[in-house]
CSV table of C-alpha atoms and ligand atoms in Angstrom, one decimal:
chain,number,residue,atom,x,y,z
A,1,MET,CA,119.3,136.1,96.2
A,2,SER,CA,116.8,135.8,99.0
A,3,TYR,CA,116.9,133.6,102.1
A,4,GLN,CA,114.3,131.5,100.3
A,5,ASP,CA,116.9,130.4,97.8
A,6,TYR,CA,118.7,128.6,100.7
A,7,PHE,CA,115.7,126.5,101.7
A,8,ARG,CA,116.0,122.8,101.1
A,9,LYS,CA,113.2,122.2,98.6
A,10,VAL,CA,111.5,118.9,98.3
A,11,THR,CA,108.3,117.6,96.8
A,12,PRO,CA,106.8,115.7,99.7
A,13,TYR,CA,105.2,112.3,99.8
A,14,VAL,CA,101.4,112.6,99.7
A,15,PRO,CA,99.6,110.4,102.1
A,16,GLY,CA,96.0,109.2,101.5
A,17,GLU,CA,93.4,111.6,102.8
A,18,GLN,CA,91.9,111.2,106.3
A,19,PRO,CA,88.3,112.4,105.9
A,20,LYS,CA,86.6,113.5,109.1
A,21,GLU,CA,83.0,112.9,108.2
A,22,ASP,CA,80.8,110.3,109.9
A,23,ASP,CA,79.4,107.3,108.1
A,24,ILE,CA,82.3,106.9,105.6
A,25,VAL,CA,83.9,103.7,104.4
A,26,LYS,CA,87.6,104.3,104.6
A,27,LEU,CA,89.5,101.9,102.3
A,28,ASN,CA,92.3,104.3,101.2
A,29,THR,CA,95.3,104.0,103.5
A,30,ASN,CA,95.6,100.3,104.2
A,31,GLU,CA,94.7,100.6,107.9
A,32,ASN,CA,93.5,97.5,109.6
A,33,PRO,CA,89.7,97.5,110.1
A,34,TYR,CA,90.1,95.6,113.4
A,35,PRO,CA,91.3,97.2,116.7
A,36,PRO,CA,94.6,96.2,118.2
A,37,SER,CA,94.8,93.5,120.8
A,38,PRO,CA,93.0,94.3,124.0
A,39,LYS,CA,96.4,93.9,125.7
A,40,VAL,CA,97.4,97.2,124.1
A,41,ALA,CA,94.7,99.2,125.8
A,42,SER,CA,95.6,97.6,129.1
A,43,ALA,CA,99.2,98.5,128.7
A,44,LEU,CA,98.4,102.1,127.9
A,45,LYS,CA,96.5,102.5,131.2
A,46,ASN,CA,99.9,102.4,132.9
A,47,VAL,CA,101.3,105.4,131.0
A,48,GLY,CA,100.8,109.0,132.1
A,49,GLY,CA,101.6,110.8,135.3
A,50,ALA,CA,105.0,109.8,136.7
A,51,GLN,CA,106.1,107.8,133.6
A,52,SER,CA,105.8,110.7,131.2
A,53,ARG,CA,107.8,113.0,133.4
A,54,LYS,CA,111.0,111.2,132.4
A,55,TYR,CA,112.6,110.8,129.0
A,56,PRO,CA,111.9,107.4,127.5
A,57,ASP,CA,114.6,104.8,127.2
A,58,PRO,CA,116.5,105.9,124.0
A,59,THR,CA,117.2,102.3,123.2
A,60,ALA,CA,113.5,101.3,123.7
A,61,ALA,CA,115.0,98.1,125.2
A,62,LEU,CA,111.6,96.7,126.4
A,63,LEU,CA,110.3,96.7,122.8
A,64,ARG,CA,113.6,95.8,121.2
A,65,ASP,CA,114.0,92.7,123.5
A,66,ALA,CA,110.4,91.7,122.9
A,67,LEU,CA,111.0,91.9,119.1
A,68,ALA,CA,114.2,90.0,119.4
A,69,GLU,CA,112.5,87.2,121.3
A,70,ARG,CA,109.5,87.1,118.9
A,71,TYR,CA,111.7,86.8,115.8
A,72,GLY,CA,114.5,84.7,117.3
A,73,VAL,CA,117.4,87.2,116.8
A,74,ARG,CA,119.6,89.1,119.2
A,75,SER,CA,118.5,92.5,120.6
A,76,SER,CA,121.6,93.9,118.9
A,77,GLN,CA,120.0,92.9,115.6
A,78,VAL,CA,116.9,95.1,116.1
A,79,PHE,CA,116.5,98.8,115.5
A,80,VAL,CA,113.1,100.4,116.4
A,81,GLY,CA,111.7,103.7,115.2
A,82,VAL,CA,108.6,105.9,114.8
A,83,GLY,CA,106.8,103.8,112.2
A,84,SER,CA,108.6,102.1,109.4
A,85,ASP,CA,108.7,105.4,107.6
A,86,ASP,CA,111.1,106.7,110.2
A,87,VAL,CA,113.1,103.4,110.1
A,88,LEU,CA,113.3,103.4,106.3
A,89,GLY,CA,114.3,107.1,106.3
A,90,MET,CA,117.1,106.3,108.7
A,91,CYS,CA,118.1,103.3,106.5
A,92,PHE,CA,118.4,105.5,103.4
A,93,LEU,CA,120.4,108.1,105.3
A,94,THR,CA,122.7,105.5,106.9
A,95,PHE,CA,123.2,102.8,104.1
A,96,PHE,CA,123.0,104.9,100.9
A,97,ASN,CA,126.0,107.1,100.9
A,98,SER,CA,127.5,106.1,97.6
A,99,GLU,CA,128.0,108.0,94.3
A,100,ARG,CA,126.4,105.1,92.5
A,101,PRO,CA,122.6,105.2,92.1
A,102,ILE,CA,120.4,103.2,94.4
A,103,LEU,CA,117.8,101.0,92.6
A,104,PHE,CA,114.1,100.5,93.2
A,105,PRO,CA,111.2,99.5,91.0
A,106,GLU,CA,109.5,102.2,88.9
A,107,VAL,CA,106.1,101.3,90.5
A,108,THR,CA,106.6,101.0,94.3
A,109,TYR,CA,106.1,102.8,97.6
A,110,SER,CA,106.2,106.5,96.5
A,111,PHE,CA,108.2,107.5,99.6
A,112,TYR,CA,111.4,106.0,98.2
A,113,PRO,CA,112.1,108.7,95.6
A,114,VAL,CA,111.2,111.4,98.2
A,115,TRP,CA,113.8,110.2,100.7
A,116,ALA,CA,116.4,109.9,97.9
A,117,GLU,CA,115.7,113.5,96.9
A,118,LEU,CA,115.7,114.8,100.5
A,119,PHE,CA,119.0,113.1,101.3
A,120,ARG,CA,120.5,113.8,97.8
A,121,ILE,CA,121.0,110.1,97.1
A,122,PRO,CA,121.3,109.4,93.4
A,123,TYR,CA,118.7,106.8,92.3
A,124,ARG,CA,117.5,104.9,89.2
A,125,THR,CA,114.1,103.3,88.9
A,126,VAL,CA,113.8,99.9,87.3
A,127,ALA,CA,110.9,99.3,85.0
A,128,LEU,CA,108.5,96.5,85.9
A,129,ARG,CA,107.8,93.7,83.4
A,130,GLU,CA,104.4,92.6,82.0
A,131,GLY,CA,101.8,92.3,84.8
A,132,PHE,CA,103.8,94.5,87.2
A,133,ARG,CA,106.3,91.8,87.7
A,134,ILE,CA,109.7,92.5,89.5
A,135,VAL,CA,112.4,90.4,87.9
A,136,PRO,CA,115.4,89.9,90.4
A,137,GLU,CA,118.0,89.8,87.6
A,138,ASP,CA,117.1,93.4,86.7
A,139,TYR,CA,118.6,94.5,90.1
A,140,LEU,CA,122.1,93.0,89.5
A,141,THR,CA,123.6,96.0,87.7
A,142,GLU,CA,126.1,98.3,89.5
A,143,ASN,CA,124.4,100.2,92.3
A,144,GLY,CA,124.8,102.0,95.6
A,145,GLY,CA,121.9,100.0,97.3
A,146,VAL,CA,118.6,98.4,96.5
A,147,VAL,CA,115.1,98.8,98.0
A,148,ILE,CA,112.3,96.3,97.4
A,149,ALA,CA,108.9,96.4,99.0
A,150,ASN,CA,107.7,92.8,99.4
A,151,PRO,CA,104.8,92.4,98.8
A,152,ASN,CA,105.2,95.4,96.5
A,153,ALA,CA,103.0,98.5,96.8
A,154,PRO,CA,100.5,99.3,95.4
A,155,THR,CA,100.3,96.0,93.4
A,156,GLY,CA,100.4,93.6,96.4
A,157,ILE,CA,102.5,91.2,94.3
A,158,ALA,CA,105.0,89.2,96.4
A,159,LEU,CA,108.4,87.8,95.5
A,160,SER,CA,109.5,84.4,96.9
A,161,VAL,CA,112.3,84.2,99.4
A,162,SER,CA,114.5,82.7,96.7
A,163,GLU,CA,113.8,85.6,94.3
A,164,ILE,CA,114.8,88.0,97.2
A,165,GLU,CA,117.9,85.9,97.7
A,166,THR,CA,118.9,86.4,94.1
A,167,ILE,CA,118.9,90.2,94.7
A,168,VAL,CA,120.7,90.0,98.0
A,169,ALA,CA,123.3,87.5,97.0
A,170,GLY,CA,124.0,89.3,93.7
A,171,ASN,CA,124.7,92.6,95.5
A,172,PRO,CA,127.3,91.7,98.1
A,173,ASP,CA,128.7,95.2,98.0
A,174,SER,CA,125.5,97.1,98.7
A,175,VAL,CA,122.8,97.0,101.3
A,176,VAL,CA,119.5,95.6,100.2
A,177,ILE,CA,116.5,96.9,102.1
A,178,VAL,CA,113.4,94.7,102.0
A,179,ASP,CA,110.3,96.6,103.1
A,180,GLU,CA,107.9,94.0,104.5
A,181,ALA,CA,105.1,96.4,105.5
A,182,TYR,CA,102.5,93.9,104.2
A,183,VAL,CA,104.3,90.5,104.6
A,184,ASP,CA,102.0,89.2,107.4
A,185,PHE,CA,99.0,89.0,105.2
A,186,GLY,CA,100.2,86.1,103.1
A,187,ALA,CA,103.8,86.5,101.8
A,188,VAL,CA,106.9,84.9,103.4
A,189,SER,CA,109.5,87.1,105.2
A,190,CYS,CA,113.1,86.9,104.1
A,191,GLN,CA,114.3,87.1,107.7
A,192,CYS,CA,115.5,83.5,107.2
A,193,LEU,CA,118.3,84.9,105.0
A,194,LEU,CA,119.8,87.2,107.6
A,195,ASN,CA,122.3,84.7,108.9
A,196,LYS,CA,123.6,84.1,105.4
A,197,TYR,CA,123.8,87.7,104.1
A,198,PRO,CA,125.3,90.6,106.2
A,199,ASN,CA,124.0,93.1,103.5
A,200,LEU,CA,120.3,92.5,104.1
A,201,ALA,CA,118.1,94.8,106.2
A,202,VAL,CA,114.4,93.7,106.7
A,203,VAL,CA,112.0,96.4,107.7
A,204,GLN,CA,108.5,95.7,109.2
A,205,THR,CA,105.8,97.8,110.9
A,206,PHE,CA,103.0,97.5,113.5
A,207,SER,CA,100.8,99.8,111.4
A,208,LYS,CA,99.1,97.3,109.2
A,209,SER,CA,99.0,93.8,110.5
A,210,ARG,CA,99.0,94.8,114.2
A,211,SER,CA,96.4,97.6,113.7
A,212,MET,CA,98.6,100.2,115.3
A,213,ALA,CA,99.1,102.9,112.6
A,214,GLY,CA,98.4,105.6,115.2
A,215,MET,CA,101.1,104.4,117.6
A,216,ARG,CA,103.9,104.7,115.0
A,217,ILE,CA,106.1,101.6,115.6
A,218,GLY,CA,108.4,100.2,113.0
A,219,TYR,CA,111.6,98.2,113.1
A,220,CYS,CA,114.6,96.9,111.2
A,221,ILE,CA,116.1,93.5,111.7
A,222,ALA,CA,119.6,93.0,110.3
A,223,GLY,CA,123.2,92.0,111.2
A,224,GLU,CA,124.9,93.8,114.1
A,225,PRO,CA,127.1,96.1,112.0
A,226,LEU,CA,124.1,97.5,110.1
A,227,ILE,CA,122.1,98.0,113.3
A,228,ALA,CA,125.1,99.7,115.0
A,229,ALA,CA,125.4,102.1,112.1
A,230,LEU,CA,121.7,102.9,112.2
A,231,GLN,CA,121.9,103.6,116.0
A,232,ASN,CA,124.9,106.0,115.4
A,233,VAL,CA,122.9,108.0,112.8
A,234,LYS,CA,119.8,108.1,114.9
A,235,TYR,CA,121.7,109.3,118.0
A,236,SER,CA,123.3,112.0,115.9
A,237,TYR,CA,119.8,113.3,115.1
A,238,ASN,CA,117.3,112.6,117.9
A,239,SER,CA,117.9,110.1,120.7
A,240,TYR,CA,114.3,110.0,122.0
A,241,THR,CA,112.3,109.1,118.9
A,242,MET,CA,110.0,106.5,120.5
A,243,ASN,CA,107.7,107.6,123.2
A,244,GLU,CA,107.0,105.6,126.3
A,245,ALA,CA,103.4,104.8,125.4
A,246,SER,CA,104.4,103.3,122.0
A,247,ILE,CA,107.2,101.2,123.6
A,248,LEU,CA,104.7,99.7,126.1
A,249,ALA,CA,101.9,99.3,123.5
A,250,GLY,CA,104.3,97.6,121.1
A,251,LYS,CA,105.5,95.1,123.7
A,252,ALA,CA,101.9,94.3,124.7
A,253,ALA,CA,100.9,93.7,121.1
A,254,LEU,CA,103.7,91.2,120.8
A,255,GLU,CA,102.4,89.3,123.8
A,256,ASP,CA,99.1,88.5,122.0
A,257,GLU,CA,100.3,86.3,119.1
A,258,ALA,CA,97.0,84.5,118.8
A,259,TYR,CA,95.1,87.7,118.3
A,260,PHE,CA,97.5,88.8,115.6
A,261,VAL,CA,97.4,85.5,113.7
A,262,GLU,CA,93.6,85.5,113.8
A,263,CYS,CA,93.3,89.1,112.6
A,264,CYS,CA,95.7,88.5,109.6
A,265,LYS,CA,93.8,85.3,108.7
A,266,ARG,CA,90.4,87.2,108.7
A,267,ILE,CA,91.8,89.9,106.4
A,268,ALA,CA,93.3,87.3,104.0
A,269,GLU,CA,90.0,85.5,103.9
A,270,THR,CA,88.0,88.7,103.2
A,271,ARG,CA,90.6,89.6,100.5
A,272,GLU,CA,90.1,86.3,98.7
A,273,TRP,CA,86.3,86.7,98.9
A,274,ALA,CA,86.5,90.3,97.7
A,275,ARG,CA,88.7,89.3,94.8
A,276,GLN,CA,86.0,87.0,93.5
A,277,GLU,CA,83.4,89.8,94.0
A,278,PHE,CA,85.6,92.2,92.0
A,279,GLU,CA,86.0,89.6,89.2
A,280,LYS,CA,82.2,89.0,89.0
A,281,LEU,CA,81.9,92.8,88.3
A,282,SER,CA,84.5,92.6,85.5
A,283,PHE,CA,87.5,93.9,87.4
A,284,VAL,CA,90.9,92.4,86.9
A,285,CYS,CA,92.9,92.0,90.1
A,286,THR,CA,96.6,91.5,90.6
A,287,ASP,CA,97.6,88.5,92.8
A,288,SER,CA,97.8,90.6,96.0
A,289,LYS,CA,99.2,89.0,99.1
A,290,ALA,CA,98.7,92.3,101.1
A,291,ASN,CA,95.7,93.8,102.9
A,292,PHE,CA,94.5,95.5,99.8
A,293,LEU,CA,93.6,94.6,96.2
A,294,PHE,CA,94.8,96.4,93.1
A,295,VAL,CA,92.0,96.4,90.6
A,296,SER,CA,91.1,97.7,87.2
A,297,HIS,CA,87.8,97.6,85.5
A,298,ARG,CA,87.6,96.1,81.9
A,299,SER,CA,85.7,99.1,80.5
A,300,VAL,CA,85.1,101.9,83.1
A,301,PRO,CA,88.0,104.2,83.8
A,302,ALA,CA,89.4,103.9,87.4
A,303,LYS,CA,89.2,107.7,87.9
A,304,ARG,CA,85.5,107.7,87.2
A,305,ILE,CA,84.9,104.9,89.6
A,306,PHE,CA,87.1,106.6,92.3
A,307,GLU,CA,85.1,109.8,92.0
A,308,ALA,CA,81.7,108.0,92.0
A,309,LEU,CA,82.7,106.1,95.1
A,310,ARG,CA,83.8,109.2,96.8
A,311,GLU,CA,80.4,110.8,96.2
A,312,ARG,CA,79.0,107.8,98.1
A,313,LYS,CA,81.4,108.4,100.9
A,314,ILE,CA,83.5,105.4,100.1
A,315,PHE,CA,87.2,106.2,100.0
A,316,VAL,CA,89.7,104.1,98.0
A,317,ARG,CA,93.1,105.2,96.6
A,318,TYR,CA,93.7,106.4,93.0
A,319,PHE,CA,97.2,107.2,91.8
A,320,ALA,CA,97.3,109.6,88.8
A,321,GLN,CA,100.7,108.2,87.8
A,322,PRO,CA,102.1,106.5,84.7
A,323,HIS,CA,101.4,102.7,84.4
A,324,ILE,CA,98.8,102.6,87.2
A,325,ASP,CA,96.4,105.4,86.4
A,326,ASN,CA,93.6,103.0,85.4
A,327,TYR,CA,93.9,101.1,88.7
A,328,LEU,CA,92.4,101.5,92.2
A,329,ARG,CA,94.0,100.3,95.4
A,330,VAL,CA,91.3,99.1,97.7
A,331,THR,CA,92.1,98.3,101.4
A,332,ILE,CA,90.5,95.2,102.8
A,333,GLY,CA,88.0,96.4,105.4
A,334,THR,CA,85.5,94.4,107.4
A,335,ARG,CA,83.2,92.1,105.5
A,336,ALA,CA,80.4,94.7,106.2
A,337,GLU,CA,82.5,97.6,104.7
A,338,MET,CA,83.3,95.5,101.7
A,339,GLU,CA,79.6,94.6,101.2
A,340,ARG,CA,78.9,98.4,101.1
A,341,LEU,CA,81.6,98.9,98.6
A,342,PHE,CA,80.3,96.2,96.3
A,343,SER,CA,76.7,97.4,96.5
A,344,ALA,CA,77.9,100.9,95.6
A,345,LEU,CA,80.0,99.5,92.7
A,346,ARG,CA,77.0,97.6,91.3
A,347,GLY,CA,75.1,100.9,91.2
A,348,ILE,CA,78.0,102.8,89.6
A,349,LEU,CA,78.6,100.2,87.0
A,350,ALA,CA,74.9,99.9,86.1
A,351,GLU,CA,74.8,103.6,85.4
A,352,ALA,CA,78.2,103.7,83.5
B,1,PLP,C1,102.4,101.8,105.1
B,1,PLP,C2,103.8,101.5,104.5
B,1,PLP,C3,105.0,101.9,105.2
B,1,PLP,C4,105.0,102.8,106.4
B,1,PLP,O1,104.3,102.5,107.4
B,1,PLP,P1,104.5,103.1,108.9
B,1,PLP,O2,103.1,103.4,109.3
B,1,PLP,O3,105.4,104.3,108.8
B,1,PLP,O4,105.1,102.0,109.6
B,1,PLP,C5,106.2,101.6,104.6
B,1,PLP,N1,106.3,100.9,103.5
B,1,PLP,C6,105.2,100.6,102.8
B,1,PLP,C7,105.3,99.9,101.5
B,1,PLP,C8,103.9,100.9,103.3
B,1,PLP,O5,102.8,100.6,102.6
């Protein structure tokens, strides 16, 4: 035996690449093409010097209270973390401590199986139906927890609140986590179910709809017992996860609701226009409610298109995985970025 045999071995989640060249069109990691609210930059001017000498508030009360006010819940119903990846990881560690397998769709955010492996949580994936549909009744078998991304990734397809309710109501003995990373672009949040179901945890992020992926801010809204349990696990690991700058920046972003609404609206409009452009070029698109489209060409393989776009410095996401290896996930950029994409696609398809 060697010391290496005692290492905890995991196959990590693989994020989309972050190319460093100039003049690229980056549509591969679902970042928002618009900057955050100008209020964020102003708030950050006040960080530095004296403020950073001290530890941040471990409860991040400024941000927690602002979120509670924005969403009409008590502060004790809000847990904040370093991006929703941190929050989701804490949720897995806290809520999924059963011998029974947790359930999530076979095609979904690929971090879920990674956390399950890391924390040694048994899991079972549930096949999607025709057209990548999630059927709520498929999640009513015995389980130790359920995770649903809504809208789902990378398909963008959203469930209605009543479909989510079927899953939450049908699993009163396990926690159901609903990952709403993309909800602001056109789906409906299931936060309205929180008062009725103590086993529901809703997770959201500032990374996509608030253009703040670099600040790493995520949060969970749930009943008080769930939030208290999350806090206990977090304080047993690292009390000071959120830095002062992120706390202030997050609070400032929440103070500019008009900017946020306008930004989401522009992206949804560009998405609907882009969908038509894709269809004109013989792509099929899922009914995405997110800030990306999930597309497949009727005759040219996705991998070939992905590589040809890459040569033209246009980056989209391709997953060499069962069921989705003939699809591309294309983040909605600015109208100008999308025009450049379509002009490249016209060239590629003409040569194919
Ligand atoms: C982007 C994303 C997240 C994580 O985002 P953070 O930047 O960590 O907040 C979580 N879930 C899904 C489905 C995502 O696409």
